[in-house]
XYZ file of C-alpha atoms in Angstrom:
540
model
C -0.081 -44.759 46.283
C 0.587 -44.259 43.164
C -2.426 -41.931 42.394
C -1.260 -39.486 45.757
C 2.216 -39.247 43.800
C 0.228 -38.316 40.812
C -1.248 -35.777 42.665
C 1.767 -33.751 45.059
C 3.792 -33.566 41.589
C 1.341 -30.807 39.964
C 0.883 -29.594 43.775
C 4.300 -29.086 44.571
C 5.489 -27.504 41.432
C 2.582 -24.978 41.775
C 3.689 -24.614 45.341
C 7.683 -23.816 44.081
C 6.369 -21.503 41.066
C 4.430 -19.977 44.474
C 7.329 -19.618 46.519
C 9.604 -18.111 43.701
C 6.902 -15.489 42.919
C 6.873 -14.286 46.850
C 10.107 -14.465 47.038
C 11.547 -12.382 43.729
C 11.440 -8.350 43.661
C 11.082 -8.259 39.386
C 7.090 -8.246 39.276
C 4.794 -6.525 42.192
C 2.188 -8.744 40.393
C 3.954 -12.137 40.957
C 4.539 -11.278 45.396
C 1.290 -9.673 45.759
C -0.638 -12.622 43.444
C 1.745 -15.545 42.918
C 0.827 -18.622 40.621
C -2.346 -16.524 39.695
C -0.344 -13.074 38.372
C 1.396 -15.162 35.908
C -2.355 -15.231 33.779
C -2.049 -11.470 33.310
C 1.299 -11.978 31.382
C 0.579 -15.173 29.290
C -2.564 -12.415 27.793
C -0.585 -9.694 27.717
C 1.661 -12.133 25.275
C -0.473 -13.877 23.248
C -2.523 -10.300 23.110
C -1.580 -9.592 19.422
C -3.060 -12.995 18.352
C -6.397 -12.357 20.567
C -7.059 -9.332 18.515
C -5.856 -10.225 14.934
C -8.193 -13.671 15.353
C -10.918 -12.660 17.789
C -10.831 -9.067 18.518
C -10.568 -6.915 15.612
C -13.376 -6.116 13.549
C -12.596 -6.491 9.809
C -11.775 -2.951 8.583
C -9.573 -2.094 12.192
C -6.525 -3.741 12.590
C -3.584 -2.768 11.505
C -0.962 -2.056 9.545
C -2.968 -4.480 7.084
C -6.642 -5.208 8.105
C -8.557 -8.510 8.090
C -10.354 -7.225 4.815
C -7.222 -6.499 2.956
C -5.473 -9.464 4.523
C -8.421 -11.266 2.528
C -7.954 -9.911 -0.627
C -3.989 -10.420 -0.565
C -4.637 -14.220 0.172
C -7.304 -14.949 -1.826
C -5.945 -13.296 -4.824
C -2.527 -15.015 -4.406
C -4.565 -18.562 -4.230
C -6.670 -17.674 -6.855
C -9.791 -17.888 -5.082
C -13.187 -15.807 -5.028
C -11.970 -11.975 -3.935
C -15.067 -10.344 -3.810
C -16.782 -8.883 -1.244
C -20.227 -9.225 -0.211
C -23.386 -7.120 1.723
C -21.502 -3.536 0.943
C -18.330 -2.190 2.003
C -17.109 -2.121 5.953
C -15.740 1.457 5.926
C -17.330 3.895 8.217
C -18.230 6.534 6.139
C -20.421 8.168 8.403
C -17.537 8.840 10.965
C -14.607 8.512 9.267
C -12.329 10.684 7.036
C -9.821 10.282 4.062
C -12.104 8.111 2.333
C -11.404 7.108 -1.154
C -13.962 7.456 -4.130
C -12.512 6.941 -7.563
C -15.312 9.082 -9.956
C -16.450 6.529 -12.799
C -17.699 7.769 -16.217
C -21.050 7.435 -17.154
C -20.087 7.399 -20.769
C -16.795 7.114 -22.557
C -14.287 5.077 -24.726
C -15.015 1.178 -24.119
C -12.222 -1.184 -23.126
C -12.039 -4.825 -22.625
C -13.173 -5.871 -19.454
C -10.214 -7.796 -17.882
C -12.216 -9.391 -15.020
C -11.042 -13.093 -15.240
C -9.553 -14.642 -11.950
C -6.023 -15.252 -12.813
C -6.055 -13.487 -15.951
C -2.519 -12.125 -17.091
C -3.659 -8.768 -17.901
C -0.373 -7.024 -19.158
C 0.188 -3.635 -17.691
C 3.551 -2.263 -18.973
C 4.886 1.079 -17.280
C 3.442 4.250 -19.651
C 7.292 5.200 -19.424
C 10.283 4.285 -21.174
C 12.767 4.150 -18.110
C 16.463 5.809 -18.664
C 14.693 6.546 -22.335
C 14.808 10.375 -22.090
C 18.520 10.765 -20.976
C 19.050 8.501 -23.732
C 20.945 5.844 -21.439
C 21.869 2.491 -23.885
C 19.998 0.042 -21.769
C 16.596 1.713 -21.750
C 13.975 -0.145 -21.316
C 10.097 -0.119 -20.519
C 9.356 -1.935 -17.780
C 6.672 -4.789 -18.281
C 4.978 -4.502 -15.434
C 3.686 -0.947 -13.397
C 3.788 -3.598 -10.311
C 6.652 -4.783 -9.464
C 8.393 -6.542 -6.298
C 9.983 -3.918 -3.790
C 13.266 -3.954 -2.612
C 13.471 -6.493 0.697
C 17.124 -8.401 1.027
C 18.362 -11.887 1.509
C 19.457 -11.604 5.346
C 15.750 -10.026 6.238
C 13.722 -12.161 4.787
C 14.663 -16.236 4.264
C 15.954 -17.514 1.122
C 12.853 -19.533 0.340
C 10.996 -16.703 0.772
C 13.458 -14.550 -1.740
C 13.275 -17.403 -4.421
C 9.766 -17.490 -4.182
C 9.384 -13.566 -4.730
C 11.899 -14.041 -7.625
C 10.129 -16.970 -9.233
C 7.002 -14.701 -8.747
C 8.456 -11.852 -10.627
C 9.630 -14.098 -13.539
C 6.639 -15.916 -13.865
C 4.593 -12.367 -14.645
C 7.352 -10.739 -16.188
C 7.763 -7.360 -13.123
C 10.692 -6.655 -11.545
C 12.719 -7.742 -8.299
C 14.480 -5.136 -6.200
C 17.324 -7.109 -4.684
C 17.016 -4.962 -1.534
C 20.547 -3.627 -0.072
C 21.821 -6.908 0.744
C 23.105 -7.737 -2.641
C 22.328 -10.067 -5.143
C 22.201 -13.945 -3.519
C 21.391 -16.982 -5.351
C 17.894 -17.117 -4.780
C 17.413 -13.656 -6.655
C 18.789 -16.061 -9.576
C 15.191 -17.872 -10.460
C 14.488 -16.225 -13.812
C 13.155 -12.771 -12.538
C 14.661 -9.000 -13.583
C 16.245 -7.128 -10.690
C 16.543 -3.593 -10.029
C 20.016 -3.520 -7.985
C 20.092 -1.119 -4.643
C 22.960 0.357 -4.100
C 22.895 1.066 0.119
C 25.006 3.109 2.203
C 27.607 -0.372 2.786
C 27.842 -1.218 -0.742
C 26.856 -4.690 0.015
C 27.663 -6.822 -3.673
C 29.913 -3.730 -4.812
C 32.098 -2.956 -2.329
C 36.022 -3.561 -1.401
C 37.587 -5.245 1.419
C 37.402 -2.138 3.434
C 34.072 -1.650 2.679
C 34.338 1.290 0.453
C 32.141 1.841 -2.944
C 33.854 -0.405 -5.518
C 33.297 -0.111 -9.522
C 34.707 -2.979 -10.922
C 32.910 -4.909 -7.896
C 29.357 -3.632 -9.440
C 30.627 -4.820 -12.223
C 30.963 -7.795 -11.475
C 27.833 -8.144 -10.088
C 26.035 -6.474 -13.208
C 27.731 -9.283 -16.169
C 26.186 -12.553 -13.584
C 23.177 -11.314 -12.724
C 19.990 -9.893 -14.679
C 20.106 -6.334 -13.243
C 17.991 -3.888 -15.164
C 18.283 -0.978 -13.563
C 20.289 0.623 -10.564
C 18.461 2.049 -7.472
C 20.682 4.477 -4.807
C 18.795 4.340 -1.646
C 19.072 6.819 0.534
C 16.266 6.261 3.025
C 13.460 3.907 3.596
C 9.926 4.387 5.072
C 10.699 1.829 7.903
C 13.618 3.751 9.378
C 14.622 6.921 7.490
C 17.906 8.659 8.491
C 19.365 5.197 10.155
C 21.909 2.572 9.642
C 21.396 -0.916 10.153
C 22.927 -3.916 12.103
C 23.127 -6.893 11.678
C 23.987 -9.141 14.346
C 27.228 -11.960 13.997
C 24.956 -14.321 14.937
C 22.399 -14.146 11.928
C 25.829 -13.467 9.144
C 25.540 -17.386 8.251
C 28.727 -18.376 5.263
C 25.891 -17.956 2.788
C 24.902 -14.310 3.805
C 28.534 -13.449 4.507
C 29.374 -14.638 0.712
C 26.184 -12.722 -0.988
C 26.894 -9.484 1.201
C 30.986 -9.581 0.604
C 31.563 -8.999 4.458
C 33.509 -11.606 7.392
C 31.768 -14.123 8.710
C 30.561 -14.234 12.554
C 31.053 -10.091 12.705
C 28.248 -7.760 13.630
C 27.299 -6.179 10.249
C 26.963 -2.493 9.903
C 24.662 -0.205 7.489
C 26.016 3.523 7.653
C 23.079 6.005 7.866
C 24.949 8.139 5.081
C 26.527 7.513 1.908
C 30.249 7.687 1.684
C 30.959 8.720 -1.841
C 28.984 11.799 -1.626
C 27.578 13.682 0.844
C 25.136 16.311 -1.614
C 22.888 16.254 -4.092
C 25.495 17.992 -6.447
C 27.368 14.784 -5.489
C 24.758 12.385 -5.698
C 24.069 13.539 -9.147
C 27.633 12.783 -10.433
C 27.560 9.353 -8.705
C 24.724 8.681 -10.607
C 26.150 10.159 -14.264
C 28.819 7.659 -13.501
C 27.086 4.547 -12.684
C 24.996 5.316 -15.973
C 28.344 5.867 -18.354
C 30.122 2.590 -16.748
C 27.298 0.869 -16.729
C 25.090 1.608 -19.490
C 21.833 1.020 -16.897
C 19.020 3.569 -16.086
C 19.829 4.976 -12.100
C 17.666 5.910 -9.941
C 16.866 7.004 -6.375
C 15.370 5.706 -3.460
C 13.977 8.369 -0.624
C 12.060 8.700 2.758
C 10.463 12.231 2.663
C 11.613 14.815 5.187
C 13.090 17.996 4.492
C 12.255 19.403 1.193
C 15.741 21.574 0.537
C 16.970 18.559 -0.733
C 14.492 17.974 -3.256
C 14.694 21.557 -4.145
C 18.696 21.247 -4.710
C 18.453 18.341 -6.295
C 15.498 19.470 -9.249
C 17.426 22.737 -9.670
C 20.853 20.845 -10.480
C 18.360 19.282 -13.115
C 17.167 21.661 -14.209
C 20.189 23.899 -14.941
C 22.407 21.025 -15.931
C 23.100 18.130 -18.375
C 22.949 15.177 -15.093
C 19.583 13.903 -13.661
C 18.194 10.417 -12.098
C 16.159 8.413 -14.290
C 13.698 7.287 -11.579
C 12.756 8.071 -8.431
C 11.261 5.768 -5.825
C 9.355 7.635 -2.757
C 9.055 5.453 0.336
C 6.110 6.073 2.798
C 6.525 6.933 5.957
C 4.141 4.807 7.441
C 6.940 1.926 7.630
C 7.677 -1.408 5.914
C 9.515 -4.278 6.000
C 12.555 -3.304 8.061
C 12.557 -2.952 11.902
C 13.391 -0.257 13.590
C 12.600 1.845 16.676
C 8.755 2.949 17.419
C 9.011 6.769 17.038
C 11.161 6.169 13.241
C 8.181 3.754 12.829
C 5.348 6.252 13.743
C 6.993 9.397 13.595
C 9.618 9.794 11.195
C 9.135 11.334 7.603
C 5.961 11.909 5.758
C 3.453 9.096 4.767
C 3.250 8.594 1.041
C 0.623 10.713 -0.219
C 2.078 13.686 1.054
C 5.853 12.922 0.683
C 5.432 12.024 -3.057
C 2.915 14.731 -4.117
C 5.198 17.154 -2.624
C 8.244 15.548 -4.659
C 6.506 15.371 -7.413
C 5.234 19.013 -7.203
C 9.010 20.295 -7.082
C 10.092 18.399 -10.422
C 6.745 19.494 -12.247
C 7.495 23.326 -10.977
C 10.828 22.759 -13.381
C 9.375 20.883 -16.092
C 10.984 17.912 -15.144
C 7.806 15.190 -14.171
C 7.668 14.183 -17.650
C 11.349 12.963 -18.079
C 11.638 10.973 -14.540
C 10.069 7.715 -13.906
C 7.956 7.859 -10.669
C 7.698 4.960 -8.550
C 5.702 4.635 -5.382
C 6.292 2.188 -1.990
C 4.140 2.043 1.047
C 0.954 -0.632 1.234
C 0.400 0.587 -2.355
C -0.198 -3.367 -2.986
C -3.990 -2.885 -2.729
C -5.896 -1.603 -5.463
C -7.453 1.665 -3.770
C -3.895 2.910 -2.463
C -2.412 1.772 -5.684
C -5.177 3.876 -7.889
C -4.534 7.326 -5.405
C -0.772 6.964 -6.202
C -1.173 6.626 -9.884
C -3.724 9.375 -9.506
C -0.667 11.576 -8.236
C 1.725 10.707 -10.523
C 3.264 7.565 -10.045
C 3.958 5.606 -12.611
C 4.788 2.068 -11.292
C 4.373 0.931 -7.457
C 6.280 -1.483 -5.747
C 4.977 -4.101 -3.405
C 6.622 -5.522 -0.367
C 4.427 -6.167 2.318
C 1.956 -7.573 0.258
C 3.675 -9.766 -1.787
C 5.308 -10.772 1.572
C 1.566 -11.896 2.838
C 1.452 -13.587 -1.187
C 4.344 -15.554 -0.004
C 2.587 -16.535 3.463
C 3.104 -14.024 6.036
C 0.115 -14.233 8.384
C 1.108 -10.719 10.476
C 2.676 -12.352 13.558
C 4.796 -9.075 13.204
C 7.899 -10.697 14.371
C 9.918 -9.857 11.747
C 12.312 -8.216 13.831
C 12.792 -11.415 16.275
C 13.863 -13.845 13.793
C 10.521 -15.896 15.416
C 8.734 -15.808 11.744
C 6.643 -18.710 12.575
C 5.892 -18.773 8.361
C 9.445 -18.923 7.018
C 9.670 -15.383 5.665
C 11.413 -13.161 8.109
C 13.927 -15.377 9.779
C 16.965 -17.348 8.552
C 15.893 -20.230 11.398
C 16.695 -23.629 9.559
C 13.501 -25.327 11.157
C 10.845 -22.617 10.225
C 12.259 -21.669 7.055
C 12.028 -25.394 6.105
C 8.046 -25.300 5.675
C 7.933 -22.624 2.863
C 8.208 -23.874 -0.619
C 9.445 -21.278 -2.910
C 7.895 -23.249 -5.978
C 4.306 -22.775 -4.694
C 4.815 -19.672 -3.152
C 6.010 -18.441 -6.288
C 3.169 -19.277 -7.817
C 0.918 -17.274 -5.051
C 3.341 -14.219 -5.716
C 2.503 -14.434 -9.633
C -1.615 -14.810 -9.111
C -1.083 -11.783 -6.671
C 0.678 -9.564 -9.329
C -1.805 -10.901 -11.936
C -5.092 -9.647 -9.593
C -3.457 -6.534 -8.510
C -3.117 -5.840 -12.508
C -6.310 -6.888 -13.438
C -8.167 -4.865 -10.641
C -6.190 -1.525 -11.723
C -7.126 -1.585 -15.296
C -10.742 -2.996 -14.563
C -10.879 0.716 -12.284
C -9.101 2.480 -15.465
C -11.571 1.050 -17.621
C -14.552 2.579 -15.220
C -12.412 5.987 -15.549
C -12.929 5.820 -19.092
C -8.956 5.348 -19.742
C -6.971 2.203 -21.236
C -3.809 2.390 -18.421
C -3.776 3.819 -14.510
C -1.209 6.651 -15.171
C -3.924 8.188 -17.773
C -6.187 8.306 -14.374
C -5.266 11.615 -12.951
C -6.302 13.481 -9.976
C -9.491 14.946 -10.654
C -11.012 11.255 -10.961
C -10.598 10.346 -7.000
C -11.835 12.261 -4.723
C -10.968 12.403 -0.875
C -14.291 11.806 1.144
C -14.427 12.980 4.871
C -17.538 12.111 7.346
C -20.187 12.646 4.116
C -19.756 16.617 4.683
C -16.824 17.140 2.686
C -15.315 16.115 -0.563
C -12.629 17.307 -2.587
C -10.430 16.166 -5.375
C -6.901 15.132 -5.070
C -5.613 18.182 -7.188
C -7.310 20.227 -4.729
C -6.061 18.398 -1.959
C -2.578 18.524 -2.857
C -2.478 21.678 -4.943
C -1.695 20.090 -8.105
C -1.552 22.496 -11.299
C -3.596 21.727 -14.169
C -1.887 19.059 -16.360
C -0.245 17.553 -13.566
C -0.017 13.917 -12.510
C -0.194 12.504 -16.215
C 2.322 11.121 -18.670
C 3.245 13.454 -21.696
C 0.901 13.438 -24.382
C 3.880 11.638 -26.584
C 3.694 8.666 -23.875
C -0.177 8.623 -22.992
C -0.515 8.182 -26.872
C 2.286 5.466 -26.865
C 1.052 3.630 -24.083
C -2.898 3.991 -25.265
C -1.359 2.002 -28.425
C 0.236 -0.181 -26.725
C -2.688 -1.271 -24.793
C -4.886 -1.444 -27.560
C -2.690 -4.007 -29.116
C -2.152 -5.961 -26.247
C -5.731 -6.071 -24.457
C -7.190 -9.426 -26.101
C -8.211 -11.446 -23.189
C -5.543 -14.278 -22.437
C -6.572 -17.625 -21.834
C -7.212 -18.265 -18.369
C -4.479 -20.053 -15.738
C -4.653 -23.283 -14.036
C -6.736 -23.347 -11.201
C -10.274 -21.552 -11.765
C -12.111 -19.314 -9.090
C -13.748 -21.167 -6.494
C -17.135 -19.486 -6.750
C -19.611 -20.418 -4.199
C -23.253 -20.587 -5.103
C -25.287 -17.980 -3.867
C -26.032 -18.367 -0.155
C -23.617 -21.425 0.131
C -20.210 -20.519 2.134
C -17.178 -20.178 0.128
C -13.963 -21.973 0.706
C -12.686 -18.842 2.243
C -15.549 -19.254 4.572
C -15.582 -23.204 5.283
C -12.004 -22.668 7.425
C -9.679 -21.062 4.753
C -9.313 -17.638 6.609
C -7.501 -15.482 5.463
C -5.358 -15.244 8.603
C -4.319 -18.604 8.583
C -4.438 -18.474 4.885
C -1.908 -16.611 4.438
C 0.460 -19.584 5.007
């Protein structure tokens, strides 16, 4: 008896999933095929998975592929990053290829190929030095931790990034949403400045001085960063949602609690660049700080307005940050995502282009943001002109991020895009700080192990006629070319190449190597990455 009753439970709750299916009018799938239709949408949701574990060949998916997925992971765990039997880029068929040209002969540097090494890589400019602001500085680090705020990502997850950034000395860009207490872990901050003033603003919301402050004397802000636009969703606002303003975020943001949260898509105190450029003359007189700019790249007449005001006046930026198109950290809708202002390589060479035109490149700090965490994409930008690159993406997969891309569901199932009490709990900022750091450290060590090759001591001495663009082994042509770069572009000035080639001399001893070595598998024996370590699952 009992055994029958066993057997009508599963049988009759089929049989009422069966009858609910004929009976509802939402799905043409679930009347015409009922129990059986509901198959088609348990693949269609778990589809992302299928592909990213099973699917997807190593060098397809995207936005980050299963080889560069790799390399992030294993470089944050300090484990073997190499890659065997050749590379898995289709040359053959495939265009926009990278090939950095190596020198055959040449000035020989240390090689800095240690797993974990430190190798120092200081910025070959002095920020805020040539407007002479007091607080100049030269950054410590040409990678440094892009700007991603408390109320998008977790708190651990912040901490960790911060603990990162202290441990190798780069900086942390507190993102718009102010600076909370887990940006407080030892590392430097470049503060953003967004369109709702979040940490400087008044009780209506408006710009406030004294607020910024405020903010400046508790916190170790270096620097000051305006954003205007971001790759991820350029020319919108933000909201965030009552439900996700918890007392903590409500406290680090200065706005009520339980009340939708809203990010204008313009700027209030000025509305040109003539504007803009006195907003940022003032923040540098009150403040003392280098300012810069953070931009999206669409139409160019601001760029042109804003280099000519340079040019013909006694204001400037100290910095500018150019944010690929091809989207980041923040959600937003698909066609802002896909469609909406230019992807890096274009936007900033075409930036960069209008300041050189005036004679203004070698006086502004250049700082590039779009998957510019890997070493190829990082090398092209310095190539161009940049002369630090943030990381965001990658230094979110440093932290744990396996791809799930549910960062705009609060579902994180890692603990890094969601403020959920229960998944947040299983990422520990201490260790995760700790990936962040050996990330930084690799990313370092790769770019001046491919400046070495170029026959140069630092990236930014790189320049464009040392990569070339490959396309479908017909065509080739170097990045000046490609870009229409004049001669003498995309360098330092000669007064900083021969500062920072100095500087680099005296700092390139090899440093003694961190805890935990490089798991280096004998030849034909399978690696840790390869016993069950992958890099997907890795990542966490």
């Amino acid at each position: 008896m009992k055994k029958k009753s066993l057997l009508l439970a599963p049988l009759a709750a089929i049989g009422a999933v069966a009858a609910r299916d004929l009976t509802q009018r939402d799905h043409a799938i679930l009347r015409n095929f009922p129990v059986l239709g509901h198959a088609r949408f348990l693949l269609e949701a778990i589809g992302p998975e299928l592909r990213q574990y099973i699917v997807a060949s190593n060098d397809e998916e995207r936005p980050f592929s299963r080889d560069q997925r790799r390399w992030v992971y294993a470089s944050s765990k300090l484990q073997n990053n190499y890659f065997g039997f050749g590379t898995d880029n289709d040359f053959e068929h495939s265009a926009g290829n990278v090939i950095v040209h190596h020198r055959t002969f040449g000035n020989e540097y240390p090689t800095h190929g240690a797993v974990g090494q430190q190798a120092r890589l200081p910025s070959a400019k002095v920020l805020g030095g040539p407007r002479g602001r007091r607080h100049a500085f030269r950054p410590g680090s040409v990678v440094n931790i892009s700007a991603m705020s408390f109320g998008s990502l977790s708190g651990r997850a912040i901490e960790a990034l911060n603990r990162g950034a202290a441990e190798v000395g780069c900086l942390h860009n507190t993102g718009e949403g102010a600076v909370s207490p887990y940006h407080r872990r030892g590392g430097d901050l470049i503060f953003q400045i967004g369109t709702a003033y979040f940490g400087c603003r008044d009780e209506e919301g408006r710009f406030s001085l004294p607020r910024l402050k405020e903010t400046i004397a508790s916190a170790p802000v270096r620097a000051l960063e305006i954003k205007l636009s971001q790759g991820a969703k350029p020319g919108l606002g933000g909201v965030l949602p009552a439900a996700k303003v918890s007392e903590e975020i409500a406290e680090t943001r200065g706005v009520p609690l339980g009340k939708d949260v809203l990010s204008p898509s313009r700027h209030a105190v000025f509305d040109d660049a003539d504007g803009l450029l006195d907003f940022v003359e003032l923040l540098a007189a009150e403040t003392g700080l280098p300012v810069g700019i953070k931009s999206a790249v669409g139409d160019m007449g601001f760029w042109e307005r804003l280099t000519e005001l340079m040019a013909t006046t006694d204001r400037g930026v100290d910095f500018v940050t150019i944010d690929g198109g091809e989207g980041g950290t923040g959600a937003s809708p698909l066609i802002f995502t896909d469609a909406v202002s230019l992807p890096f390589r274009l936007g900033f060479a075409r930036v960069y282009a209008e300041f050189a035109r005036r004679g203004l490149h070698e006086d502004v700090t250049f700082i590039g943001a779009g998957k510019l965490g890997l070493p190829d994409n990082a090398i092209v930008a310095f190539a161009l002109g940049a002369d630090m690159v943030n990381v965001g993406r990658e230094a979110m997969l440093a932290v744990g991020c396996i791809q799930a891309q549910k960062c705009h569901t609060g579902g994180c199932p890692t603990g890094v895009a969601t403020q959920h009490p229960w998944l947040v709990r299983g990422l520990d900022p201490v260790a995760k700080g700790e990936r962040v750091a050996n990330y930084v450290r690799s990313l370092r060590r790769d770019l001046l192990k491919v400046s070495e090759t170029c026959g140069v001591p630092h990236p930014a001495l790189i320049g464009p006629r040392a990569v070339e663009v490959v396309d479908n082994l017909a065509d080739g042509r170097l990045l000046d070319e490609v870009y229409g770069y004049e001669p003498g572009w995309g360098y330092p000035s000669d007064v900083d190449a021969e500062e920072i080639s100095s500087i680099m001399a005296a700092t390139d001893e090899p440093e003694a190597q961190t805890e935990g070595p490089p798991e280096t598998a004998e030849e034909g024996a399978p690696s840790d990455e390869m016993e069950g370590d992958l890099p997907e699952a890795g990542g966490d």
